[in-house]
Amino acid sequence: MPTALIILAAGQGTRMNSDLPKVLHEVAGAPLLAHAMQAGWALAPERVVVVAGHGADAVDAAAREHDPEAVVVQQEEQLGTAHAVAQARAALEGFAGDAVVLYGDTPFIRPETLEAMAEARRTHDVVVLGFEAADPGRYGRLVTEGEALVRIVEFKDASDAERAIRLCNSGVVAADCDTLFSLIAAVGNDNAAGEYYLPDIVEIARARGLSAGVVRCAEAETLGVNTRAELVAAEATFQARARAAALEDGVTLVAPETVHFAHDTVIGRDAVVEQNVVFGPGVTVETGARIRAFSHLEGCHVSRGAVVGPYARLRPGAELAEDVHVGNFVEIKNAVLDEGVKANHLSYIGDAHIGEASNIGAGTITCNYDGVFKHHTEIGARAFIGSNTMLVAPVRVGDGAMTASGSVITQDVPDGALALARARQEVKPGLARRFFEKLRAAKARQQQKEAE
Ligand code: UD1
Ligand code: CA
């Protein structure tokens, strides 16, 4: 069944106390909206429509970064969830299939849950996702008769008997797209909030002789983010799941509770991740690699057998081939390190390519930025870059070439050549001794004066 996702993201999010639209606050390095869209991917949607309000341009950009084909429509005034869904109508004109409504601030709906809803659609015209709440609070309540869903009542409008129901509305709904819009068109706003309630479609559907059913999920899946504190709780939930999944996948985590994953981190089996490692978005680590303590990785790839850290920083575009070693206080950005390269101490390598088995001495820096442009550094295979070499890009050091420690390399170094680019050393016999004698004598005179 072709499926369209309608993601409601027009909330002001006033309780976040933020200039940023609520759905753009991040969990695991991705906006809440992207998590909701990702959850919906389980249904392989043909269309994705995001209903935005406050900060629509920024929401539009974030939605299309996640899915370039997503359509963002604007709900100018927030008149209720049914009114929000109605804004998606024009964007879904002519679409034949199911529509599933998700919330942009609800990041954790599992694929299995959405699949169960699709399955339940075989027997019901409208399927609502419900959950048994530990504390039902102000959630809408699902009024059922046996397996059938009779109606949904908002807390504000509920009787005491209805408020005693523990089965709550998550807000997620699935129905045939045309049916959904036809039901929504019949929703009124004669209720305690004066809003157009999406849940009212259940009662309207039943009155038309259609059937409604409930799929249940764990309360944790429907966790919505309304405050900074809830955002923190969502992050903790995400991290707990990601750590458990990594262990399940055969990754060694020495101290899982100290490792921070991004939404898209991929780590191979038998890779080792030591304490206090942070993964930003876009990291892949192959099997058998080792990420040592206190390293920070983002937008990079680490191949089999490579060792990173402790205290290393891999920034976007860092590509480490097999058996590369990157050690303490080394920063790598937009650079490809071929097999077996070693950069073990205190270096910055940016906008560069380093050929296989080359050794980068401590303190080496690619001077890639002239204040306006970025320039490339090319280092051949089996080169030896002496400690504290400044490579002023654009520059090339050839295969098997060597730079002397402390050199400032401004010109290309041919294959096999040695480049020395530092002042020649002079030695003055006895000068240090005479110099110190002079200083000590001066100090003694000063102390004598102070005593007088
Ligand atoms: C809604 C449900 C309630 C359910 C609860 C689950 C309604 C009327 N009630 O209540 O049954 O238990 O979610 O969390 O649907 N939104 C828009 N435009 C609007 C109004 C809302 O885009 O005009 C979006 C919000 O940004 C939010 C979502 O829809 O993402 C839910 O709206 P909200 O006002 O939070 O509904 P609740 O009162 O929580
Ligand atoms: Ca809500």
Tab-separated table of C-alpha atoms and ligand atoms in Angstrom:
chain	number	residue	atom	x	y	z
A	1	MET	CA	0.000	0.000	0.000
A	2	PRO	CA	1.573	3.359	-0.994
A	3	THR	CA	1.870	5.538	2.068
A	4	ALA	CA	2.087	9.272	2.685
A	5	LEU	CA	3.391	10.711	5.935
A	6	ILE	CA	1.878	13.848	7.382
A	7	ILE	CA	4.101	15.201	10.118
A	8	LEU	CA	2.628	17.840	12.394
A	9	ALA	CA	5.300	20.314	13.370
A	10	ALA	CA	3.502	23.623	13.767
A	11	GLY	CA	3.711	23.827	17.536
A	12	GLN	CA	5.137	27.042	18.988
A	13	GLY	CA	7.039	25.084	21.578
A	14	THR	CA	6.734	27.990	23.999
A	15	ARG	CA	7.730	25.782	26.914
A	16	MET	CA	11.171	25.298	25.364
A	17	ASN	CA	11.813	29.009	25.995
A	18	SER	CA	13.771	29.217	22.743
A	19	ASP	CA	13.945	31.164	19.492
A	20	LEU	CA	14.415	27.869	17.651
A	21	PRO	CA	11.228	26.048	16.552
A	22	LYS	CA	10.712	23.134	18.915
A	23	VAL	CA	11.051	20.439	16.252
A	24	LEU	CA	14.526	21.740	15.348
A	25	HIS	CA	15.951	21.078	18.791
A	26	GLU	CA	18.309	18.141	18.497
A	27	VAL	CA	18.578	14.654	19.891
A	28	ALA	CA	21.742	12.739	19.008
A	29	GLY	CA	22.818	15.484	16.621
A	30	ALA	CA	19.642	15.510	14.518
A	31	PRO	CA	16.530	17.656	14.846
A	32	LEU	CA	13.500	16.059	16.484
A	33	LEU	CA	11.790	16.470	13.123
A	34	ALA	CA	14.411	14.296	11.408
A	35	HIS	CA	13.843	11.567	14.009
A	36	ALA	CA	10.118	11.637	13.341
A	37	MET	CA	10.759	11.513	9.581
A	38	GLN	CA	13.224	8.681	10.110
A	39	ALA	CA	10.675	6.716	12.128
A	40	GLY	CA	8.263	7.103	9.225
A	41	TRP	CA	10.816	5.654	6.805
A	42	ALA	CA	9.746	2.233	8.091
A	43	LEU	CA	6.689	2.638	5.867
A	44	ALA	CA	8.749	3.536	2.775
A	45	PRO	CA	6.548	6.599	2.241
A	46	GLU	CA	5.975	7.847	-1.270
A	47	ARG	CA	5.169	11.300	-0.014
A	48	VAL	CA	6.214	13.218	3.065
A	49	VAL	CA	4.384	16.388	4.024
A	50	VAL	CA	5.522	18.425	7.013
A	51	VAL	CA	3.078	20.926	8.455
A	52	ALA	CA	5.115	23.817	9.848
A	53	GLY	CA	4.146	26.986	11.662
A	54	HIS	CA	6.561	29.033	13.697
A	55	GLY	CA	9.946	29.293	11.908
A	56	ALA	CA	8.629	27.575	8.775
A	57	ASP	CA	11.684	28.452	6.647
A	58	ALA	CA	14.082	26.790	9.046
A	59	VAL	CA	11.757	23.805	9.382
A	60	ASP	CA	11.585	23.612	5.592
A	61	ALA	CA	15.386	23.528	5.312
A	62	ALA	CA	15.720	20.848	7.993
A	63	ALA	CA	12.987	18.700	6.461
A	64	ARG	CA	14.546	18.869	3.023
A	65	GLU	CA	17.998	18.172	4.344
A	66	HIS	CA	16.642	14.912	5.712
A	67	ASP	CA	14.505	14.136	2.663
A	68	PRO	CA	14.944	16.360	-0.404
A	69	GLU	CA	11.511	15.309	-1.650
A	70	ALA	CA	9.667	16.281	1.501
A	71	VAL	CA	7.077	19.016	1.049
A	72	VAL	CA	6.656	21.597	3.774
A	73	VAL	CA	3.313	23.384	4.043
A	74	GLN	CA	2.475	26.152	6.424
A	75	GLN	CA	-0.284	26.301	8.980
A	76	GLU	CA	-0.594	30.035	9.559
A	77	GLU	CA	-2.780	29.784	12.643
A	78	GLN	CA	-2.715	26.796	14.969
A	79	LEU	CA	-6.381	25.946	15.170
A	80	GLY	CA	-5.919	22.338	16.223
A	81	THR	CA	-4.527	19.013	15.060
A	82	ALA	CA	-7.317	18.343	12.540
A	83	HIS	CA	-6.818	21.798	11.049
A	84	ALA	CA	-3.086	21.047	10.857
A	85	VAL	CA	-3.683	17.817	8.940
A	86	ALA	CA	-6.060	19.655	6.591
A	87	GLN	CA	-3.134	21.885	5.512
A	88	ALA	CA	-1.547	18.833	3.875
A	89	ARG	CA	-4.519	18.250	1.613
A	90	ALA	CA	-3.363	20.235	-1.413
A	91	ALA	CA	0.109	18.689	-1.260
A	92	LEU	CA	-1.449	15.215	-1.394
A	93	GLU	CA	-3.922	15.992	-4.182
A	94	GLY	CA	-4.307	12.919	-6.379
A	95	PHE	CA	-2.401	10.634	-4.023
A	96	ALA	CA	-3.992	7.215	-3.705
A	97	GLY	CA	-3.004	5.212	-0.654
A	98	ASP	CA	-2.738	5.463	3.105
A	99	ALA	CA	-1.880	8.529	5.125
A	100	VAL	CA	-0.146	8.252	8.470
A	101	VAL	CA	-0.071	11.224	10.815
A	102	LEU	CA	3.015	11.564	13.020
A	103	TYR	CA	4.112	14.366	15.363
A	104	GLY	CA	7.357	16.225	14.746
A	105	ASP	CA	8.163	16.356	18.438
A	106	THR	CA	7.796	12.608	19.003
A	107	PRO	CA	11.056	10.983	17.955
A	108	PHE	CA	10.856	7.374	19.123
A	109	ILE	CA	8.044	5.557	17.347
A	110	ARG	CA	9.523	2.184	16.381
A	111	PRO	CA	9.329	0.779	12.842
A	112	GLU	CA	7.596	-2.349	14.182
A	113	THR	CA	4.836	-0.187	15.645
A	114	LEU	CA	4.138	1.565	12.345
A	115	GLU	CA	4.202	-1.793	10.582
A	116	ALA	CA	1.657	-3.118	13.091
A	117	MET	CA	-0.546	-0.125	12.290
A	118	ALA	CA	-0.291	-0.837	8.566
A	119	GLU	CA	-1.262	-4.424	9.323
A	120	ALA	CA	-4.251	-3.314	11.427
A	121	ARG	CA	-5.415	-1.168	8.499
A	122	ARG	CA	-6.418	-4.412	6.747
A	123	THR	CA	-9.235	-4.771	9.273
A	124	HIS	CA	-9.999	-1.168	10.257
A	125	ASP	CA	-10.652	1.994	8.272
A	126	VAL	CA	-9.037	4.168	10.930
A	127	VAL	CA	-6.190	2.925	13.112
A	128	VAL	CA	-5.046	4.889	16.157
A	129	LEU	CA	-1.879	4.266	18.129
A	130	GLY	CA	-2.602	4.012	21.851
A	131	PHE	CA	-0.621	3.287	24.998
A	132	GLU	CA	-1.295	2.450	28.621
A	133	ALA	CA	0.037	5.442	30.521
A	134	ALA	CA	1.588	5.057	33.936
A	135	ASP	CA	0.134	8.495	34.625
A	136	PRO	CA	-2.516	9.307	31.986
A	137	GLY	CA	-2.437	12.988	32.981
A	138	ARG	CA	-3.943	15.217	30.284
A	139	TYR	CA	-3.708	12.787	27.387
A	140	GLY	CA	-6.758	12.099	25.263
A	141	ARG	CA	-8.502	8.859	26.327
A	142	LEU	CA	-9.445	6.003	24.007
A	143	VAL	CA	-12.976	4.772	24.603
A	144	THR	CA	-13.177	1.151	23.454
A	145	GLU	CA	-15.781	-1.590	23.231
A	146	GLY	CA	-13.943	-4.884	23.077
A	147	GLU	CA	-11.456	-4.528	20.228
A	148	ALA	CA	-13.309	-1.636	18.621
A	149	LEU	CA	-12.384	1.988	19.164
A	150	VAL	CA	-15.551	3.981	19.758
A	151	ARG	CA	-14.218	7.493	20.183
A	152	ILE	CA	-11.415	9.572	21.598
A	153	VAL	CA	-12.155	12.105	24.255
A	154	GLU	CA	-9.810	14.939	25.113
A	155	PHE	CA	-8.985	15.313	28.791
A	156	LYS	CA	-10.587	18.749	28.925
A	157	ASP	CA	-13.840	17.354	27.619
A	158	ALA	CA	-13.826	14.032	29.472
A	159	SER	CA	-16.201	12.906	32.209
A	160	ASP	CA	-14.749	11.493	35.447
A	161	ALA	CA	-15.471	7.974	34.219
A	162	GLU	CA	-13.619	8.697	30.962
A	163	ARG	CA	-10.704	10.286	32.814
A	164	ALA	CA	-10.327	6.997	34.710
A	165	ILE	CA	-9.439	5.223	31.420
A	166	ARG	CA	-5.713	4.468	31.236
A	167	LEU	CA	-5.545	3.748	27.498
A	168	CYS	CA	-4.321	7.017	25.968
A	169	ASN	CA	-4.129	8.565	22.536
A	170	SER	CA	-0.600	8.919	21.126
A	171	GLY	CA	-1.938	11.081	18.301
A	172	VAL	CA	-0.585	8.793	15.583
A	173	VAL	CA	-3.318	7.873	13.120
A	174	ALA	CA	-3.476	5.841	9.909
A	175	ALA	CA	-6.283	5.833	7.346
A	176	ASP	CA	-6.840	5.882	3.623
A	177	CYS	CA	-5.761	9.343	2.481
A	178	ASP	CA	-9.047	10.371	0.843
A	179	THR	CA	-11.011	8.986	3.769
A	180	LEU	CA	-8.821	10.919	6.209
A	181	PHE	CA	-9.371	14.255	4.472
A	182	SER	CA	-13.075	13.582	4.103
A	183	LEU	CA	-13.348	12.830	7.842
A	184	ILE	CA	-11.264	15.877	8.735
A	185	ALA	CA	-13.550	18.104	6.697
A	186	ALA	CA	-16.384	17.096	9.027
A	187	VAL	CA	-14.524	17.944	12.247
A	188	GLY	CA	-15.904	20.918	14.168
A	189	ASN	CA	-14.464	23.003	16.990
A	190	ASP	CA	-17.310	22.871	19.472
A	191	ASN	CA	-15.253	21.696	22.456
A	192	ALA	CA	-13.543	22.930	25.596
A	193	ALA	CA	-10.489	24.204	23.689
A	194	GLY	CA	-12.366	25.592	20.694
A	195	GLU	CA	-9.940	23.614	18.489
A	196	TYR	CA	-10.361	21.268	15.561
A	197	TYR	CA	-9.418	17.941	17.141
A	198	LEU	CA	-7.930	15.243	14.908
A	199	PRO	CA	-9.109	12.526	17.333
A	200	ASP	CA	-12.715	13.482	16.516
A	201	ILE	CA	-12.375	11.616	13.216
A	202	VAL	CA	-12.945	8.349	15.087
A	203	GLU	CA	-16.484	9.211	16.100
A	204	ILE	CA	-17.222	10.681	12.656
A	205	ALA	CA	-15.899	7.534	10.964
A	206	ARG	CA	-18.091	5.314	13.149
A	207	ALA	CA	-21.142	7.421	12.363
A	208	ARG	CA	-20.421	6.783	8.687
A	209	GLY	CA	-20.303	3.051	9.274
A	210	LEU	CA	-16.503	2.820	9.106
A	211	SER	CA	-14.524	0.892	11.698
A	212	ALA	CA	-11.753	2.092	13.998
A	213	GLY	CA	-9.157	0.065	15.873
A	214	VAL	CA	-6.242	0.556	18.249
A	215	VAL	CA	-2.649	-0.601	18.031
A	216	ARG	CA	-0.834	-0.425	21.359
A	217	CYS	CA	2.765	0.541	21.947
A	218	ALA	CA	4.998	1.180	24.931
A	219	GLU	CA	4.603	4.587	26.509
A	220	ALA	CA	8.320	5.316	25.938
A	221	GLU	CA	7.738	5.285	22.174
A	222	THR	CA	5.244	8.101	22.308
A	223	LEU	CA	7.451	10.292	24.459
A	224	GLY	CA	6.978	13.832	23.213
A	225	VAL	CA	9.310	16.741	23.834
A	226	ASN	CA	7.792	19.937	25.194
A	227	THR	CA	10.467	21.268	27.553
A	228	ARG	CA	14.261	21.347	27.789
A	229	ALA	CA	14.034	18.763	30.554
A	230	GLU	CA	12.073	16.439	28.276
A	231	LEU	CA	14.659	17.027	25.542
A	232	VAL	CA	17.352	15.843	27.943
A	233	ALA	CA	15.241	12.817	28.825
A	234	ALA	CA	14.804	12.052	25.118
A	235	GLU	CA	18.560	12.295	24.586
A	236	ALA	CA	19.150	9.893	27.483
A	237	THR	CA	16.598	7.472	26.031
A	238	PHE	CA	18.264	7.654	22.629
A	239	GLN	CA	21.729	7.080	24.086
A	240	ALA	CA	20.602	4.124	26.179
A	241	ARG	CA	19.098	2.502	23.085
A	242	ALA	CA	22.133	3.233	20.901
A	243	ARG	CA	24.535	1.746	23.470
A	244	ALA	CA	22.430	-1.372	23.844
A	245	ALA	CA	22.218	-1.716	20.058
A	246	ALA	CA	26.005	-1.341	19.665
A	247	LEU	CA	26.640	-4.070	22.245
A	248	GLU	CA	24.082	-6.253	20.509
A	249	ASP	CA	25.943	-5.662	17.226
A	250	GLY	CA	29.182	-6.965	18.732
A	251	VAL	CA	30.924	-3.674	19.461
A	252	THR	CA	33.100	-3.568	22.572
A	253	LEU	CA	32.182	-0.571	24.709
A	254	VAL	CA	34.494	-0.431	27.691
A	255	ALA	CA	32.253	2.021	29.573
A	256	PRO	CA	29.041	2.323	27.558
A	257	GLU	CA	27.514	5.026	29.750
A	258	THR	CA	30.334	7.415	28.776
A	259	VAL	CA	30.057	6.982	25.015
A	260	HIS	CA	27.848	9.414	23.138
A	261	PHE	CA	26.381	8.339	19.790
A	262	ALA	CA	24.832	10.341	16.980
A	263	HIS	CA	21.598	9.344	15.274
A	264	ASP	CA	23.503	7.744	12.382
A	265	THR	CA	26.667	6.312	13.949
A	266	VAL	CA	27.700	2.995	12.361
A	267	ILE	CA	30.264	0.820	14.140
A	268	GLY	CA	31.453	-2.576	12.955
A	269	ARG	CA	31.606	-5.800	14.873
A	270	ASP	CA	34.609	-6.224	17.178
A	271	ALA	CA	35.487	-2.561	16.998
A	272	VAL	CA	36.510	-1.232	20.414
A	273	VAL	CA	35.303	2.088	21.738
A	274	GLU	CA	36.998	3.205	24.928
A	275	GLN	CA	35.754	5.612	27.591
A	276	ASN	CA	34.381	9.086	26.906
A	277	VAL	CA	34.221	8.985	23.135
A	278	VAL	CA	31.827	11.363	21.369
A	279	PHE	CA	30.409	10.568	17.927
A	280	GLY	CA	28.954	13.498	16.008
A	281	PRO	CA	26.840	12.845	12.917
A	282	GLY	CA	28.145	10.943	9.910
A	283	VAL	CA	30.664	8.551	11.440
A	284	THR	CA	31.390	5.027	10.250
A	285	VAL	CA	33.910	2.817	12.019
A	286	GLU	CA	34.836	-0.518	10.487
A	287	THR	CA	35.212	-3.796	12.247
A	288	GLY	CA	38.302	-4.204	14.400
A	289	ALA	CA	39.142	-0.503	14.608
A	290	ARG	CA	39.882	0.978	18.004
A	291	ILE	CA	38.698	4.376	19.165
A	292	ARG	CA	40.641	5.239	22.263
A	293	ALA	CA	39.492	7.330	25.187
A	294	PHE	CA	38.412	10.980	24.953
A	295	SER	CA	38.257	11.144	21.176
A	296	HIS	CA	35.757	13.247	19.232
A	297	LEU	CA	34.672	12.062	15.765
A	298	GLU	CA	32.330	13.667	13.271
A	299	GLY	CA	31.668	13.128	9.539
A	300	CYS	CA	34.531	10.679	9.162
A	301	HIS	CA	35.356	7.107	8.243
A	302	VAL	CA	37.722	4.842	10.177
A	303	SER	CA	38.774	1.627	8.443
A	304	ARG	CA	39.571	-1.798	9.761
A	305	GLY	CA	42.522	-2.018	12.119
A	306	ALA	CA	42.930	1.739	12.508
A	307	VAL	CA	43.625	3.216	15.943
A	308	VAL	CA	42.345	6.661	16.869
A	309	GLY	CA	43.256	8.551	20.035
A	310	PRO	CA	43.375	8.884	22.932
A	311	TYR	CA	42.381	12.546	22.628
A	312	ALA	CA	42.103	12.634	18.851
A	313	ARG	CA	39.709	14.756	16.854
A	314	LEU	CA	38.411	13.612	13.473
A	315	ARG	CA	36.389	16.259	11.691
A	316	PRO	CA	34.227	16.068	8.557
A	317	GLY	CA	35.982	14.540	5.585
A	318	ALA	CA	38.591	12.637	7.600
A	319	GLU	CA	39.069	9.287	5.856
A	320	LEU	CA	41.360	6.818	7.569
A	321	ALA	CA	42.364	3.750	5.556
A	322	GLU	CA	43.294	0.432	7.107
A	323	ASP	CA	45.819	0.371	9.943
A	324	VAL	CA	46.190	4.132	10.128
A	325	HIS	CA	47.252	5.426	13.540
A	326	VAL	CA	46.112	8.832	14.711
A	327	GLY	CA	47.293	9.633	18.195
A	328	ASN	CA	46.868	12.148	20.976
A	329	PHE	CA	46.035	15.762	20.187
A	330	VAL	CA	45.894	15.181	16.467
A	331	GLU	CA	43.148	16.925	14.501
A	332	ILE	CA	42.231	15.740	11.013
A	333	LYS	CA	39.811	17.541	8.715
A	334	ASN	CA	38.929	16.857	5.071
A	335	ALA	CA	41.943	14.635	4.602
A	336	VAL	CA	42.523	11.144	3.288
A	337	LEU	CA	45.161	9.088	5.076
A	338	ASP	CA	46.119	6.026	3.049
A	339	GLU	CA	46.886	2.640	4.517
A	340	GLY	CA	49.359	2.527	7.378
A	341	VAL	CA	49.875	6.283	7.772
A	342	LYS	CA	50.973	7.293	11.266
A	343	ALA	CA	50.276	10.692	12.784
A	344	ASN	CA	50.741	9.984	16.428
A	345	HIS	CA	51.181	13.273	18.218
A	346	LEU	CA	50.078	16.903	18.261
A	347	SER	CA	49.285	17.669	14.637
A	348	TYR	CA	46.768	19.428	12.429
A	349	ILE	CA	46.116	17.831	9.060
A	350	GLY	CA	43.491	19.630	7.010
A	351	ASP	CA	42.684	19.579	3.279
A	352	ALA	CA	45.292	16.961	2.539
A	353	HIS	CA	46.042	13.568	1.078
A	354	ILE	CA	48.751	11.441	2.637
A	355	GLY	CA	50.088	8.431	0.745
A	356	GLU	CA	50.470	5.011	2.308
A	357	ALA	CA	52.904	4.301	5.131
A	358	SER	CA	53.963	7.911	5.493
A	359	ASN	CA	54.953	9.133	8.928
A	360	ILE	CA	53.827	12.492	10.176
A	361	GLY	CA	56.088	13.774	12.943
A	362	ALA	CA	54.881	15.380	16.142
A	363	GLY	CA	53.766	18.966	15.771
A	364	THR	CA	53.260	18.865	12.003
A	365	ILE	CA	50.789	21.406	10.703
A	366	THR	CA	49.256	21.809	7.283
A	367	CYS	CA	48.897	25.577	6.980
A	368	ASN	CA	45.817	25.272	4.791
A	369	TYR	CA	44.211	28.663	5.259
A	370	ASP	CA	45.543	32.004	4.074
A	371	GLY	CA	42.745	33.952	5.678
A	372	VAL	CA	40.569	33.785	2.570
A	373	PHE	CA	41.114	30.501	0.703
A	374	LYS	CA	41.740	26.926	1.786
A	375	HIS	CA	44.609	25.098	0.045
A	376	HIS	CA	45.526	21.455	-0.419
A	377	THR	CA	48.599	19.607	0.839
A	378	GLU	CA	49.704	16.481	-0.990
A	379	ILE	CA	52.098	14.056	0.649
A	380	GLY	CA	53.294	11.009	-1.248
A	381	ALA	CA	53.729	7.436	-0.087
A	382	ARG	CA	56.391	6.446	2.475
A	383	ALA	CA	57.300	10.085	3.097
A	384	PHE	CA	58.774	11.190	6.389
A	385	ILE	CA	57.578	14.519	7.702
A	386	GLY	CA	59.956	15.675	10.441
A	387	SER	CA	58.597	16.932	13.731
A	388	ASN	CA	57.278	20.465	13.768
A	389	THR	CA	57.095	20.825	10.005
A	390	MET	CA	54.843	23.614	8.731
A	391	LEU	CA	53.473	22.647	5.322
A	392	VAL	CA	52.348	25.907	3.739
A	393	ALA	CA	49.676	24.862	1.254
A	394	PRO	CA	49.313	24.514	-1.624
A	395	VAL	CA	52.338	22.280	-1.472
A	396	ARG	CA	53.407	18.769	-2.409
A	397	VAL	CA	55.894	16.462	-0.733
A	398	GLY	CA	56.860	13.568	-3.007
A	399	ASP	CA	57.002	9.801	-2.490
A	400	GLY	CA	59.775	8.779	-0.133
A	401	ALA	CA	60.680	12.406	0.520
A	402	MET	CA	61.677	13.826	3.869
A	403	THR	CA	61.345	17.172	5.582
A	404	ALA	CA	63.762	18.188	8.306
A	405	SER	CA	62.257	18.911	11.725
A	406	GLY	CA	61.234	22.495	12.214
A	407	SER	CA	61.023	23.180	8.498
A	408	VAL	CA	58.603	25.622	6.975
A	409	ILE	CA	57.893	24.025	3.625
A	410	THR	CA	56.683	26.542	1.066
A	411	GLN	CA	57.879	24.839	-2.121
A	412	ASP	CA	57.191	21.368	-3.508
A	413	VAL	CA	59.602	18.633	-2.433
A	414	PRO	CA	60.363	16.147	-5.235
A	415	ASP	CA	60.198	12.359	-4.759
A	416	GLY	CA	63.053	11.086	-2.653
A	417	ALA	CA	64.348	14.581	-1.790
A	418	LEU	CA	65.179	15.975	1.637
A	419	ALA	CA	63.908	19.489	2.294
A	420	LEU	CA	65.619	21.573	4.943
A	421	ALA	CA	63.871	24.866	5.530
A	422	ARG	CA	65.134	26.303	8.787
A	423	ALA	CA	67.987	28.520	9.937
A	424	ARG	CA	71.337	26.774	10.004
A	425	GLN	CA	72.610	26.070	13.507
A	426	GLU	CA	75.543	28.070	14.864
A	427	VAL	CA	77.554	26.909	17.918
A	428	LYS	CA	79.461	29.457	20.045
A	429	PRO	CA	81.874	27.606	22.344
A	430	GLY	CA	81.647	28.690	26.017
A	431	LEU	CA	79.098	31.399	25.303
A	432	ALA	CA	76.352	29.932	27.491
A	433	ARG	CA	78.664	29.724	30.483
A	434	ARG	CA	79.863	33.329	30.065
A	435	PHE	CA	76.305	34.551	29.551
A	436	PHE	CA	75.045	32.916	32.756
A	437	GLU	CA	78.005	34.292	34.755
A	438	LYS	CA	77.072	37.766	33.582
A	439	LEU	CA	73.432	37.319	34.582
A	440	ARG	CA	74.296	35.934	37.997
A	441	ALA	CA	76.669	38.809	38.672
A	442	ALA	CA	73.946	41.282	37.744
A	443	LYS	CA	71.520	39.604	40.122
A	444	ALA	CA	74.040	39.637	42.981
A	445	ARG	CA	74.577	43.409	42.493
A	446	GLN	CA	70.824	43.973	42.557
A	447	GLN	CA	70.399	42.005	45.819
A	448	GLN	CA	73.306	43.936	47.379
A	449	LYS	CA	71.572	47.224	46.534
A	450	GLU	CA	68.264	46.077	48.019
A	451	ALA	CA	70.025	45.081	51.298
A	452	GLU	CA	71.583	48.573	51.680
B	1	UD1	C1	-2.831	15.615	21.358
B	1	UD1	C2	-4.136	14.825	21.195
B	1	UD1	C3	-4.332	13.961	22.436
B	1	UD1	C4	-3.139	13.061	22.631
B	1	UD1	C5	-1.871	13.875	22.705
B	1	UD1	C6	-0.662	12.951	22.678
B	1	UD1	C7	-5.559	16.307	19.902
B	1	UD1	C8	-6.706	17.245	19.947
B	1	UD1	N1	-5.216	15.763	21.067
B	1	UD1	O1	-3.023	16.464	22.454
B	1	UD1	O2	-5.511	13.167	22.280
B	1	UD1	O3	-3.293	12.305	23.823
B	1	UD1	O4	-1.741	14.730	21.538
B	1	UD1	O5	0.525	13.683	22.869
B	1	UD1	O6	-5.049	16.023	18.859
B	1	UD1	N2	-0.140	20.838	16.123
B	1	UD1	C9	-0.098	21.511	14.944
B	1	UD1	N3	-1.046	22.446	14.683
B	1	UD1	C10	-2.059	22.719	15.544
B	1	UD1	C11	-2.083	22.019	16.764
B	1	UD1	C12	-1.125	21.075	17.034
B	1	UD1	O7	0.800	21.297	14.126
B	1	UD1	O8	-2.882	23.571	15.220
B	1	UD1	C13	0.887	19.826	16.405
B	1	UD1	C14	1.749	20.203	17.589
B	1	UD1	O9	2.911	20.882	17.156
B	1	UD1	C15	2.108	18.868	18.170
B	1	UD1	C16	0.921	17.996	17.807
B	1	UD1	O10	0.258	18.629	16.747
B	1	UD1	O11	3.252	18.314	17.551
B	1	UD1	C17	-0.015	17.778	18.977
B	1	UD1	O12	-0.576	19.004	19.367
B	1	UD1	P1	-0.764	19.405	20.887
B	1	UD1	O13	-1.406	20.732	20.948
B	1	UD1	O14	0.487	19.190	21.632
B	1	UD1	O15	-1.838	18.315	21.325
B	1	UD1	P2	-2.096	17.749	22.775
B	1	UD1	O16	-2.949	18.704	23.513
B	1	UD1	O17	-0.844	17.299	23.378
B	2	CA	CA	1.401	17.654	23.113
